[in-house]
PDB file of C-alpha atoms and ligand atoms in Angstrom:
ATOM      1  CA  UNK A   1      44.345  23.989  10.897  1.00  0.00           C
ATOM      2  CA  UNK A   2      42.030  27.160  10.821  1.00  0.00           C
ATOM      3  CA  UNK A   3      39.001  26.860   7.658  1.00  0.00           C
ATOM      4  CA  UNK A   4      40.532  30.101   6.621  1.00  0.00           C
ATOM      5  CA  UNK A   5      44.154  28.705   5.924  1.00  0.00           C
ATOM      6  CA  UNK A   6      42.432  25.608   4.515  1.00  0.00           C
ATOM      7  CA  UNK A   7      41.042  27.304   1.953  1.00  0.00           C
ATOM      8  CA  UNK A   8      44.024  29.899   0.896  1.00  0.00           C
ATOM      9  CA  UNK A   9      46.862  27.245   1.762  1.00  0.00           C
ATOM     10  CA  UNK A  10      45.158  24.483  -0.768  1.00  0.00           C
ATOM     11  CA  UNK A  11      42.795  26.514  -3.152  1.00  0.00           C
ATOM     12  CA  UNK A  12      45.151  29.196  -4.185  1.00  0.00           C
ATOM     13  CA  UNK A  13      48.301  27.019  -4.955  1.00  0.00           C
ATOM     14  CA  UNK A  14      45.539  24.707  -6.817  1.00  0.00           C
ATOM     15  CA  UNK A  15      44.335  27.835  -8.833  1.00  0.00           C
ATOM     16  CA  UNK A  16      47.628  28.794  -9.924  1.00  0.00           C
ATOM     17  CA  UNK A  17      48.360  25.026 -10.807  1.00  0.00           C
ATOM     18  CA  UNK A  18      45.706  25.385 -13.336  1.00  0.00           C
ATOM     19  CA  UNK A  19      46.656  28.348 -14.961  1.00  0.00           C
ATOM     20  CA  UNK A  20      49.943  27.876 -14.950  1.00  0.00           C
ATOM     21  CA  UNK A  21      50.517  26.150 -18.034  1.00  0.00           C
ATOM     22  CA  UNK A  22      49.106  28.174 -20.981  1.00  0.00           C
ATOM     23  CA  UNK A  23      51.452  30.552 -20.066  1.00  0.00           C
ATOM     24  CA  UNK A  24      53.973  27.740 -21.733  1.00  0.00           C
ATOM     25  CA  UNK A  25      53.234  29.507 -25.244  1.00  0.00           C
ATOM     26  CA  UNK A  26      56.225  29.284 -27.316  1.00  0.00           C
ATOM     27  CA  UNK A  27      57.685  25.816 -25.539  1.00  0.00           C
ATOM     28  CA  UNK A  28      58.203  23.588 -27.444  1.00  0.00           C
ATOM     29  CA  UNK A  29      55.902  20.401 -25.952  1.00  0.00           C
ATOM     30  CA  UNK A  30      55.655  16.883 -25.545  1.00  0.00           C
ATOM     31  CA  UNK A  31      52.033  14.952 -25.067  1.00  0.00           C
ATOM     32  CA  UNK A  32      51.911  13.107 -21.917  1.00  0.00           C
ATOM     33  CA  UNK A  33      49.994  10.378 -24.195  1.00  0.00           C
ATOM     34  CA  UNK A  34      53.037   9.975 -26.722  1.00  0.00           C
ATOM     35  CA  UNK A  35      50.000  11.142 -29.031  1.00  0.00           C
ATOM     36  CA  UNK A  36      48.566   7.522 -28.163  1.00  0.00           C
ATOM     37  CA  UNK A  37      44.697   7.142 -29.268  1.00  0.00           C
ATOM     38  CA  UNK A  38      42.434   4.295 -27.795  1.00  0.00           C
ATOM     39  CA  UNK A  39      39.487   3.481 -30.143  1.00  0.00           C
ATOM     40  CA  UNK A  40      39.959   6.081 -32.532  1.00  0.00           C
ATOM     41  CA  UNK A  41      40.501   9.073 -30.356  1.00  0.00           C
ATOM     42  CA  UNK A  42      43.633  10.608 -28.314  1.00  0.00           C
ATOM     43  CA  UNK A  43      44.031   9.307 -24.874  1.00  0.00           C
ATOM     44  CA  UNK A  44      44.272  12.583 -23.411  1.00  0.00           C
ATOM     45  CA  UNK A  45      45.249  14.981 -26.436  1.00  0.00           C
ATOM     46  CA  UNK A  46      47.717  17.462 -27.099  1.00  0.00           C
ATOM     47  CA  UNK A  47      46.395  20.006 -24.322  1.00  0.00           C
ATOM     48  CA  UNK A  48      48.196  17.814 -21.493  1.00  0.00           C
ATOM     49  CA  UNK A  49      52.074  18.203 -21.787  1.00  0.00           C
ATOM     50  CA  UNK A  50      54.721  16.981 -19.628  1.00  0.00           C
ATOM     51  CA  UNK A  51      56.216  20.711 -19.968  1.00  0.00           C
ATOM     52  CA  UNK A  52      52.979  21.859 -18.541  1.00  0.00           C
ATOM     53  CA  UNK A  53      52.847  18.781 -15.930  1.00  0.00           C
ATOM     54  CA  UNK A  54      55.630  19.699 -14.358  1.00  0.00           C
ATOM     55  CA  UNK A  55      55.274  23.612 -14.600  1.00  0.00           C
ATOM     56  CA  UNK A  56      52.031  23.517 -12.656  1.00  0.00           C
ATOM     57  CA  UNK A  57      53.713  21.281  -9.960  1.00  0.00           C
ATOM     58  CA  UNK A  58      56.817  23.990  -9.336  1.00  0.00           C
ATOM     59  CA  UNK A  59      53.996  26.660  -9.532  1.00  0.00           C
ATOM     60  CA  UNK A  60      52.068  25.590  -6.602  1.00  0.00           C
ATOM     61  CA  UNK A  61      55.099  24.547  -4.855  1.00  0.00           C
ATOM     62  CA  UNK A  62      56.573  28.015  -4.999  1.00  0.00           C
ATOM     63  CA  UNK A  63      52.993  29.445  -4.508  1.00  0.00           C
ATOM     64  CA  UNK A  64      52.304  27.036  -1.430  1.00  0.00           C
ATOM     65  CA  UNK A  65      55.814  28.199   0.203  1.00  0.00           C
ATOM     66  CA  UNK A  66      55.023  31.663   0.305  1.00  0.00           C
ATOM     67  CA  UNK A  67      51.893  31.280   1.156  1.00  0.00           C
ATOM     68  CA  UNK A  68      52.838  29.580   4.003  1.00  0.00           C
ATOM     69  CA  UNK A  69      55.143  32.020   5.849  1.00  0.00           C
ATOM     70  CA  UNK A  70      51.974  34.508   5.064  1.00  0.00           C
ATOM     71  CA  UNK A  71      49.753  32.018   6.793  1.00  0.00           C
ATOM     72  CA  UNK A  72      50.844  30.989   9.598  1.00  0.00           C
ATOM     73  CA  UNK A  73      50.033  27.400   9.415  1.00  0.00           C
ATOM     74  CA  UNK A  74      50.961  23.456  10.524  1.00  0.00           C
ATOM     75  CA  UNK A  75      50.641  22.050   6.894  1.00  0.00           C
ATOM     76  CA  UNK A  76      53.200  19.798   5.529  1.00  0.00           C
ATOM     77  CA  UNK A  77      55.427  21.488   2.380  1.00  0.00           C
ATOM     78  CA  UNK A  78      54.797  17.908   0.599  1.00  0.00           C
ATOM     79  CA  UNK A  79      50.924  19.071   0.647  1.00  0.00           C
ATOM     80  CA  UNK A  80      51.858  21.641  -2.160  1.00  0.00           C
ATOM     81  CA  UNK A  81      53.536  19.594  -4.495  1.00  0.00           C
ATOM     82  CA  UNK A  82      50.945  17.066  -4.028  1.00  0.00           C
ATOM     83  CA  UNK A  83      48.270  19.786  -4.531  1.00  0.00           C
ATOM     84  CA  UNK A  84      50.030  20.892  -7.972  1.00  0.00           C
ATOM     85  CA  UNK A  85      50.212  17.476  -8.903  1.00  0.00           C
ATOM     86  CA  UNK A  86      46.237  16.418  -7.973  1.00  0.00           C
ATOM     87  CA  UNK A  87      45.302  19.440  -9.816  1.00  0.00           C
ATOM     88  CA  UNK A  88      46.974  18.047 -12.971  1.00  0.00           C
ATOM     89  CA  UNK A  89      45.659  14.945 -12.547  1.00  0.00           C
ATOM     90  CA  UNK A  90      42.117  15.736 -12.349  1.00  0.00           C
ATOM     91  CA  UNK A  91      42.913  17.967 -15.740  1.00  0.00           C
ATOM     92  CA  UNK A  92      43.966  15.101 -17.394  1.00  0.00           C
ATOM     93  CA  UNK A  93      41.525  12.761 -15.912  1.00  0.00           C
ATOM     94  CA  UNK A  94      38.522  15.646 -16.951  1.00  0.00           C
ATOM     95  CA  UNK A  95      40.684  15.877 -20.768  1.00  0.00           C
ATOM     96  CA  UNK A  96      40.024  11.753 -20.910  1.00  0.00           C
ATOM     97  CA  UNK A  97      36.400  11.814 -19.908  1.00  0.00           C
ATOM     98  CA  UNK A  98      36.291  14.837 -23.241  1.00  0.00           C
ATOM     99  CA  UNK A  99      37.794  12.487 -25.252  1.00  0.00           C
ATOM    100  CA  UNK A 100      35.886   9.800 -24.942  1.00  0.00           C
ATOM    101  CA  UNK A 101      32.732  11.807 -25.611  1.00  0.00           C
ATOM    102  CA  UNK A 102      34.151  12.900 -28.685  1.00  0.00           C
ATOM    103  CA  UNK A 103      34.848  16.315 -27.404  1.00  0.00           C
ATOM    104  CA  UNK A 104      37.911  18.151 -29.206  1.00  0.00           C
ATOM    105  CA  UNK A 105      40.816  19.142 -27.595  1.00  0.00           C
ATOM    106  CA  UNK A 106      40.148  22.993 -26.287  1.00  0.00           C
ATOM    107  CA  UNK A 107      36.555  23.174 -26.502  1.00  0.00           C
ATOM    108  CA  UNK A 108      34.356  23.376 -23.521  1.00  0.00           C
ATOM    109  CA  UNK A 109      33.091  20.891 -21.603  1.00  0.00           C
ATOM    110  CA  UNK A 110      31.301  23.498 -19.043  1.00  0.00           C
ATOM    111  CA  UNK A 111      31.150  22.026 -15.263  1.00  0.00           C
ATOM    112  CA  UNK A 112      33.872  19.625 -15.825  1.00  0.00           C
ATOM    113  CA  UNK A 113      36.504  22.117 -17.042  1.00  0.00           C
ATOM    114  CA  UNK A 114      36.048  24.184 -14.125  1.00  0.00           C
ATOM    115  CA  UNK A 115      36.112  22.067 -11.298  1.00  0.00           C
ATOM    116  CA  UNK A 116      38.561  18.633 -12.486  1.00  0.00           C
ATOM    117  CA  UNK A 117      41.537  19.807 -11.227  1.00  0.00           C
ATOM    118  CA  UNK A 118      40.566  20.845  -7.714  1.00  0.00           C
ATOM    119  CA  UNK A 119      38.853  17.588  -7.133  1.00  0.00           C
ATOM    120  CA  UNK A 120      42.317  15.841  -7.984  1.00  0.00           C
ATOM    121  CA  UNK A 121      44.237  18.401  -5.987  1.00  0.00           C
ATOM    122  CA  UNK A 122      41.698  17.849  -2.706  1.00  0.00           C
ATOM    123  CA  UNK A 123      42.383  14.330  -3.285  1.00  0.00           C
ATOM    124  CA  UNK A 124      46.304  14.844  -2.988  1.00  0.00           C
ATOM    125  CA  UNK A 125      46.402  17.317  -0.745  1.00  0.00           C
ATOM    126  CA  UNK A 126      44.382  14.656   1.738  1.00  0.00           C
ATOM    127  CA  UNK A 127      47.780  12.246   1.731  1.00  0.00           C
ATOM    128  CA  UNK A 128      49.300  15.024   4.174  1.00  0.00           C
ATOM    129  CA  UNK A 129      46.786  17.476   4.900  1.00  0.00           C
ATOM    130  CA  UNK A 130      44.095  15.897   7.172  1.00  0.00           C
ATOM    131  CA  UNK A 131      41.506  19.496   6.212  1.00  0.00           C
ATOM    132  CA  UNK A 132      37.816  19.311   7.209  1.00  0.00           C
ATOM    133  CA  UNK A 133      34.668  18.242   5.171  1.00  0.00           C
ATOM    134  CA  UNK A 134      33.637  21.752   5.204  1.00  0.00           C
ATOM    135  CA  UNK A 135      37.385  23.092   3.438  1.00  0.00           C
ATOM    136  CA  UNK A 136      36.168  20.446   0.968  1.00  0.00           C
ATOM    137  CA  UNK A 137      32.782  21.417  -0.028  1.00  0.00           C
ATOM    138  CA  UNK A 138      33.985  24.830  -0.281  1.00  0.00           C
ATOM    139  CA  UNK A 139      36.217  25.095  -2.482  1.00  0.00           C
ATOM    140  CA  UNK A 140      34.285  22.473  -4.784  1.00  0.00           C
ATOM    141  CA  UNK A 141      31.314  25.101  -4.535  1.00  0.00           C
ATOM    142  CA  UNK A 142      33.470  28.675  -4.842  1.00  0.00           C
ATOM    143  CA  UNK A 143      35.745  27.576  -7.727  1.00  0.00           C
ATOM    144  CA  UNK A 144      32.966  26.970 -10.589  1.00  0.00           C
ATOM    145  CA  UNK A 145      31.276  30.282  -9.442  1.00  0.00           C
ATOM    146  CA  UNK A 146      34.962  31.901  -9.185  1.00  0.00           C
ATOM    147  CA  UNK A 147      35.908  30.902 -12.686  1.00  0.00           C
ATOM    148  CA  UNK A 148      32.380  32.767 -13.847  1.00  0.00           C
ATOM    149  CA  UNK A 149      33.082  35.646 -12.383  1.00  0.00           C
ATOM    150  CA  UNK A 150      36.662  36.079 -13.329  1.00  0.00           C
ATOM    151  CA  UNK A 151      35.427  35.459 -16.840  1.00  0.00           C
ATOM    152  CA  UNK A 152      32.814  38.121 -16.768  1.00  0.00           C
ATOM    153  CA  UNK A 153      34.957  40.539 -15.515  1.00  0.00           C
ATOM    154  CA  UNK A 154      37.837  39.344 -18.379  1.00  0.00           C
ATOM    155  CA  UNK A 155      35.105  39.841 -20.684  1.00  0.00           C
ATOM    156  CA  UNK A 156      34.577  43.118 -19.556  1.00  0.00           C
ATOM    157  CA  UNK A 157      37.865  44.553 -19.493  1.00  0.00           C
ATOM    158  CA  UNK A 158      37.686  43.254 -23.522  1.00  0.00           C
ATOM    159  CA  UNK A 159      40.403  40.276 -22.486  1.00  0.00           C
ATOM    160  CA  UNK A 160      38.204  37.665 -23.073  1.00  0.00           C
ATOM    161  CA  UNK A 161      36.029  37.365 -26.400  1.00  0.00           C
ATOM    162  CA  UNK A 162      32.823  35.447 -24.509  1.00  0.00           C
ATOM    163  CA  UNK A 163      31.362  36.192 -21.172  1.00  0.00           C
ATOM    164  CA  UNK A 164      32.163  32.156 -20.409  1.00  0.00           C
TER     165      UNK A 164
HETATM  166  N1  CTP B   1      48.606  22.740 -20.791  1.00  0.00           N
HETATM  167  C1  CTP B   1      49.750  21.955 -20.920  1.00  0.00           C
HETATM  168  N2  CTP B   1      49.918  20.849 -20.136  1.00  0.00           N
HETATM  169  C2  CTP B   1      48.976  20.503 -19.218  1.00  0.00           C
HETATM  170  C3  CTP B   1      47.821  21.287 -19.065  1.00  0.00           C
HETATM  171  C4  CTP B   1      47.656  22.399 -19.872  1.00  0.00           C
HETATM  172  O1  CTP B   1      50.615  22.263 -21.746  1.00  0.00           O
HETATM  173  N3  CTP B   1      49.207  19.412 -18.454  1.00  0.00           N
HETATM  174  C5  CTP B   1      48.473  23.945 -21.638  1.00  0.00           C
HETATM  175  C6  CTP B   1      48.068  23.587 -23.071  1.00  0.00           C
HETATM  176  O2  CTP B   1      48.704  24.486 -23.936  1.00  0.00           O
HETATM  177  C7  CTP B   1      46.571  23.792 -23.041  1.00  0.00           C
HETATM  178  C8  CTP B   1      46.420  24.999 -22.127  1.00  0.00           C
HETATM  179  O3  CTP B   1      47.444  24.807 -21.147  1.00  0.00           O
HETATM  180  O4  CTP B   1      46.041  24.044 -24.320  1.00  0.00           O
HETATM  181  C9  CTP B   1      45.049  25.135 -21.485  1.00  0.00           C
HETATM  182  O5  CTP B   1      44.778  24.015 -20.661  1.00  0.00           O
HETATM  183  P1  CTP B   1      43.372  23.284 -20.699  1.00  0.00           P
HETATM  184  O6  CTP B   1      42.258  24.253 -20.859  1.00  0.00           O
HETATM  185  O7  CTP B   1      43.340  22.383 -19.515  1.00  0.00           O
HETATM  186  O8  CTP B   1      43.496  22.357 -22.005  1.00  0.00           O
HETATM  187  P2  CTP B   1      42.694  22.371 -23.384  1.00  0.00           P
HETATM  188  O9  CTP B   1      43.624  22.845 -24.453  1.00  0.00           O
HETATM  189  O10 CTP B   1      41.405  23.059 -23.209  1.00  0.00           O
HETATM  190  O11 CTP B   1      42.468  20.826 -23.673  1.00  0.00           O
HETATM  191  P3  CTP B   1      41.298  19.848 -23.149  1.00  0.00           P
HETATM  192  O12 CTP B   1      40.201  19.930 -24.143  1.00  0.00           O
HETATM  193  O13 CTP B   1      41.963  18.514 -23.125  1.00  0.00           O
HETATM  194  O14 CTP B   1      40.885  20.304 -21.782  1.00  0.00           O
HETATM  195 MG1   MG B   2      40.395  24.228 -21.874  1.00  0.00          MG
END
């Protein structure tokens, strides 16, 4: 597989993973911790849904399937559930690691919000998608400085409130 599919075939269907969910507004949802807490605070916390687990997983499936016949490319179809799936998982691990800092549910935890899920998504997509050390690096370097400038430019356009 070429570095160029490598990168759109896994970090797009990630990206849409992750913003999949909010757009979940008026769904009713379930915490994937049962609203569980361990030493005082939530496991997770009510930002991590099932509704929003399994949202993000048909998301970058769909994404992953278009993408493919786009890109002509080798990669396995399992690699884009798995990649929807890793990306939730390193949401929910980056949501425990807030947690257990105190950190409320929804406010920022800079680095670690940006760039959880796509280390959980690499992770996956590596069960069926043998892609190079450099794919890797990549898109662990690209997708903090992607999220700033996306959020500049929503600033900008008066979408987003703060620059961040
Ligand atoms: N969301 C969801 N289920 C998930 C992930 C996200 O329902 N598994 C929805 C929630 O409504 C969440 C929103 O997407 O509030 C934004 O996601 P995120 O920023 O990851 O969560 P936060 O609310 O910021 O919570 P946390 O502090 O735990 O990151
Ligand atoms: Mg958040």
């Amino acid at each position: 597989m070429s570095f160029f599919s490598e990168i759109i075939l896994i970090g797009i269907p990630a990206y849409f993973a992750n913003g999949a969910p909010p757009f979940l507004i008026s769904l009713k949802k379930h915490p994937i911790d049962f609203g569980k807490k361990w030493r005082g605070k939530r496991l997770l916390g009510d930002g991590k849904t099932w509704e929003g687990l399994f949202f993000a997983v048909l998301v970058s499936t769909i994404t992953g399937v278009v993408l493919k016949r786009i890109v002509q490319n080798n990669i396995h179809l399992w690699s884009f559930s798995l990649i929807g799936l890793g990306a939730m998982l390193g949401d929910m691990a980056g949501s425990f690691i807030k947690r257990r800092k105190g950190i409320k549910r929804g406010a920022k935890a800079g680095f670690l919000d940006m760039i959880d899920f796509m280390i959980g998504a690499l992770i996956l997509a590596r069960i069926v998608t043998p892609y190079s050390w450099i794919t890797f690096f990549t898109l662990i370097i690209i997708t903090p400085i992607i999220h700033r400038t996306a959020n500049i430019i929503g600033h900008k356009m008066g979408v987003k409130k703060e620059p961040w």
